[in-house]
CSV table of C-alpha atoms in Angstrom, one decimal:
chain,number,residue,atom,x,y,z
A,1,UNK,CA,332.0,-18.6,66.7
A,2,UNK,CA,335.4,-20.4,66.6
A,3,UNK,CA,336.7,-23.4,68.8
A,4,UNK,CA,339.6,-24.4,66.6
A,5,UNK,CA,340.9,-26.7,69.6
A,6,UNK,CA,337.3,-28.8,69.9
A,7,UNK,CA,337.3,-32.5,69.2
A,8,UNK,CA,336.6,-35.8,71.0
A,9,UNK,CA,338.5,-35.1,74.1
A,10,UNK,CA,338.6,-31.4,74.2
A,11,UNK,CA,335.7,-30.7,75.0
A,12,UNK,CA,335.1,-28.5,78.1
A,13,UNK,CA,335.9,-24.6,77.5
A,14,UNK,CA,338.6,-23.3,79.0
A,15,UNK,CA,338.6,-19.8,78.4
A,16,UNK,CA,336.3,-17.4,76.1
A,17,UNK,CA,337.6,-14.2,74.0
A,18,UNK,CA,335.0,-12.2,72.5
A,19,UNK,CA,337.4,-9.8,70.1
A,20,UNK,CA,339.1,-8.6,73.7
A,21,UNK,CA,340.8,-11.6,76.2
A,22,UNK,CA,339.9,-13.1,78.9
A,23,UNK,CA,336.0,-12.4,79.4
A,24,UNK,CA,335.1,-14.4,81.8
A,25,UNK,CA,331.1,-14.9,81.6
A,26,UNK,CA,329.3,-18.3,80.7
A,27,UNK,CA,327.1,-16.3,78.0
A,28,UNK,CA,328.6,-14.2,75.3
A,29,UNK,CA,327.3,-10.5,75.7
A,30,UNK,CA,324.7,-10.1,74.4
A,31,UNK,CA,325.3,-6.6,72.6
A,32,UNK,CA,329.1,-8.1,71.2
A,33,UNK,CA,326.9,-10.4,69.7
A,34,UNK,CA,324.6,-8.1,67.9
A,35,UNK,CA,327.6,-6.3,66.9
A,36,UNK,CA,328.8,-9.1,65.0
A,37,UNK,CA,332.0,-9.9,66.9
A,38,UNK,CA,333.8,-12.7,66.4
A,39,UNK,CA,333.4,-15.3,69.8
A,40,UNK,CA,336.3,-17.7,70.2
A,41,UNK,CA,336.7,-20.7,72.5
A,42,UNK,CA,339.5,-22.1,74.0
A,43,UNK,CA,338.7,-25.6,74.7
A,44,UNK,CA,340.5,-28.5,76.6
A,45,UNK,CA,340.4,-32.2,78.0
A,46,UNK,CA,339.0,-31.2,81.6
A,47,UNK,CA,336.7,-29.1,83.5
A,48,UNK,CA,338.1,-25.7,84.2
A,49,UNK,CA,336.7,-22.9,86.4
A,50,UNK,CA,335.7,-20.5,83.4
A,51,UNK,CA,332.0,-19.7,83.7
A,52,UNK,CA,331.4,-20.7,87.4
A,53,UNK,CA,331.8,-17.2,88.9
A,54,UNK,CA,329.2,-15.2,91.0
A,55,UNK,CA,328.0,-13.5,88.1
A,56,UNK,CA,328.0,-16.2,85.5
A,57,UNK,CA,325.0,-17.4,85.3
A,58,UNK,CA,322.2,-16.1,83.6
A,59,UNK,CA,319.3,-14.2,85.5
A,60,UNK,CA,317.0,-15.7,86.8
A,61,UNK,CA,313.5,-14.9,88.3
A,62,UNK,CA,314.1,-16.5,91.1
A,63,UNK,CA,316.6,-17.4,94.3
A,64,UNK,CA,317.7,-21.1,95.0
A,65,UNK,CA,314.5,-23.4,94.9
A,66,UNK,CA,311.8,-20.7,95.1
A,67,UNK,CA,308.5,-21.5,92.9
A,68,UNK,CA,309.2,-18.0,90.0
A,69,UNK,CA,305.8,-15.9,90.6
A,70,UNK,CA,306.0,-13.7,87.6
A,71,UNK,CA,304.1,-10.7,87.5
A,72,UNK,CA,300.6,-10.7,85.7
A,73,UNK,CA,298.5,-7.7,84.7
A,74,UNK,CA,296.3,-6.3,87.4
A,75,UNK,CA,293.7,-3.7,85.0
A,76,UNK,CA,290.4,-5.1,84.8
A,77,UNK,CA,288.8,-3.1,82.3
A,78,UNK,CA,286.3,-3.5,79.4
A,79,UNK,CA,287.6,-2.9,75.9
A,80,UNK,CA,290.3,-1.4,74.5
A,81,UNK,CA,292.8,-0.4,76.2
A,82,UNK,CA,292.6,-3.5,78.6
A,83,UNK,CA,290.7,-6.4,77.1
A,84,UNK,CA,294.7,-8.1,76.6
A,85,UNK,CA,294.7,-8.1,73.0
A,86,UNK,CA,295.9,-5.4,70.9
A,87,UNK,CA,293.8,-6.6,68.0
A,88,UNK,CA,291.4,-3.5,68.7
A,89,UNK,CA,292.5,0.2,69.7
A,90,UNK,CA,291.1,3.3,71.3
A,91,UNK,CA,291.5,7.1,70.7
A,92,UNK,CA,292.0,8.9,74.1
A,93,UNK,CA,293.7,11.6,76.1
A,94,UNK,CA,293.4,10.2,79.5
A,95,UNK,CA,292.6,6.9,80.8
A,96,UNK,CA,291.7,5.9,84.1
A,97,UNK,CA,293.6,2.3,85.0
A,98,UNK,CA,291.1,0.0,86.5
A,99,UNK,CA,292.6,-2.0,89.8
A,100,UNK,CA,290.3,-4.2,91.5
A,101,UNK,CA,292.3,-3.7,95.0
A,102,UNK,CA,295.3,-1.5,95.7
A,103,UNK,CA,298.2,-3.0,93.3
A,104,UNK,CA,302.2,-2.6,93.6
A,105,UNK,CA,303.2,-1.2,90.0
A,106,UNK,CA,306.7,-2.0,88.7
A,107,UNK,CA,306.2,-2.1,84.8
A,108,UNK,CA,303.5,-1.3,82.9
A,109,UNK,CA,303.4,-2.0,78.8
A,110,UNK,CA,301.7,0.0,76.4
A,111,UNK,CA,301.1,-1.8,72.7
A,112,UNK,CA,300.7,0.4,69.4
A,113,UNK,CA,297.8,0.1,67.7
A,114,UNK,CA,297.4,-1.3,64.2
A,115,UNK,CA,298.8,2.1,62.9
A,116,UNK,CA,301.8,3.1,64.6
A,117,UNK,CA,302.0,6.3,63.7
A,118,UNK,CA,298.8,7.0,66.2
A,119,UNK,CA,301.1,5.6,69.2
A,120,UNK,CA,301.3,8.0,71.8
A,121,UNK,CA,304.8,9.7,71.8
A,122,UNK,CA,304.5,11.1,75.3
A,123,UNK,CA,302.5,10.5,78.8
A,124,UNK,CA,302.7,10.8,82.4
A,125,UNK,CA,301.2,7.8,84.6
A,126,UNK,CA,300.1,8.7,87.4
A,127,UNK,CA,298.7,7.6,90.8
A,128,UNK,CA,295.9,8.7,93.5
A,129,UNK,CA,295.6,7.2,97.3
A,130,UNK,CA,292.0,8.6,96.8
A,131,UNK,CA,291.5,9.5,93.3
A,132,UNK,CA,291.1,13.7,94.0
A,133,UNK,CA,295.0,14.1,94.3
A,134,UNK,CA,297.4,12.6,91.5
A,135,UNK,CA,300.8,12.4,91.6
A,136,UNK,CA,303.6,11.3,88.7
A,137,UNK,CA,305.1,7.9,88.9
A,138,UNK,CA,306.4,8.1,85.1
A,139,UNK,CA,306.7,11.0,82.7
A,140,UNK,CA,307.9,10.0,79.1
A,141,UNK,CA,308.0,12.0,75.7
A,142,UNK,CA,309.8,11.7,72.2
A,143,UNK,CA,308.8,7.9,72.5
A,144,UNK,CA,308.2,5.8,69.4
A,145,UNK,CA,306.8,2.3,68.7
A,146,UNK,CA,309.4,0.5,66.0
A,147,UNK,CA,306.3,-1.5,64.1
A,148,UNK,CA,302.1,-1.4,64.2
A,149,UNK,CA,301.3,-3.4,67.3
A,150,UNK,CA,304.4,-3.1,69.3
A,151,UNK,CA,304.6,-3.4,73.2
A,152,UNK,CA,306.9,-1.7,75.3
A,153,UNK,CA,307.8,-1.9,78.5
A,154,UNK,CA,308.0,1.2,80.9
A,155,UNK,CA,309.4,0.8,84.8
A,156,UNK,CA,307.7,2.6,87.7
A,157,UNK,CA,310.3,3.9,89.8
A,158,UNK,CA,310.2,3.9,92.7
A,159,UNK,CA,307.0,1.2,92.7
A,160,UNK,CA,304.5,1.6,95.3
A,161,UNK,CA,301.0,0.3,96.4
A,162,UNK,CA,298.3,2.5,95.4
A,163,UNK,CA,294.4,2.6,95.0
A,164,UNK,CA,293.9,4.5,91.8
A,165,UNK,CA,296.5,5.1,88.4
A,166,UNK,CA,295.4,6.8,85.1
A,167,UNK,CA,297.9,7.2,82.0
A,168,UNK,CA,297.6,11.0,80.7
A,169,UNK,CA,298.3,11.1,77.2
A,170,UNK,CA,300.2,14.6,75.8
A,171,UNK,CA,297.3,15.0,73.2
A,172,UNK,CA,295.0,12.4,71.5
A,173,UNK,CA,296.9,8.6,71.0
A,174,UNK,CA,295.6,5.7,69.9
A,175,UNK,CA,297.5,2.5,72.5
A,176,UNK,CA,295.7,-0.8,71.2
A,177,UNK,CA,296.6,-2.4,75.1
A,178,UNK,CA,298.0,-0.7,78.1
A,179,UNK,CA,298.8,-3.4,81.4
A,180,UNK,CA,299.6,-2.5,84.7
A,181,UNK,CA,302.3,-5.6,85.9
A,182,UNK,CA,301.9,-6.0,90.1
């Protein structure tokens, strides 16, 4: 980062060039920063209009002065996969997702066990109004967990309220946590 202009009476950013002019966000893109590019400020002795756009500001969780409810995991299970730890794993092909009352899915995470390499690399979650008929919310393959113990997150699209979910594994995995976010 480079604000060659900065001192005791410049101080309020006028401008922002990220190796390209005239980018006009108050934070620096995240992926032009994990490419290494070179951030420059332009910087001057009164408050300018750079960064106060519409889309300036950084997400947030919530609108204007709304209390944030995040989302918490709604499985209440015993053991591995849902005892919200991944310090212990289980083998399995199928799993049935435990929901005390009908729950509105948007992400669910899945955590590698202590040996990656017995991740599951593909599933398909699904979900049942009545638990005889299922029906896919989320089919992934060719996945991979980067380290032992990883969690990913997967979006259900679109979300719904539903009863019942299970997580069909393609084969025999070994997930160490799996949550169901409502």
């Amino acid at each position: 980062m480079k604000a060659p202009r900065n001192g005791a009476k410049n101080v309020y950013v006028q401008g922002l060039e990220v190796n390209r002019p005239d980018v006009d966000e108050g934070l620096t893109p995240p992926l032009a920063a994990r490419q290494g590019r070179c951030a420059g400020f332009d910087m001057g002795p009164r408050p300018s209009s750079w960064g106060t756009g519409r889309h300036a500001a950084p997400v947030s969780i919530t609108q204007d002065d709304e209390v944030p409810a995040p989302r918490a995991d709604v499985l209440h299970g015993e053991g591995a996969p849902f005892h919200d730890t991944s310090a212990t794993d289980a083998a399995v092909t199928s799993v049935e997702l435990p929901v005390a009352d009908r729950a509105r899915a948007v992400p669910y995470t899945l955590t590698s066990s202590s040996d990656r390499a017995m991740a599951p690399s593909g599933w398909t979650l699904q979900r049942s109004s009545g638990g005889t008929a299922w029906q896919t919310l989320d089919r992934r393959s060719g996945e991979s967990f980067a380290w032992d113990g990883q969690t990913r997150a997967f979006i259900v699209r679109p979300p719904g309220t539903y009863e019942k979910y299970r997580l069909v594994l393609d084969g025999e995995g070994t997930p160490a946590e799996v949550e169901l976010l409502a």
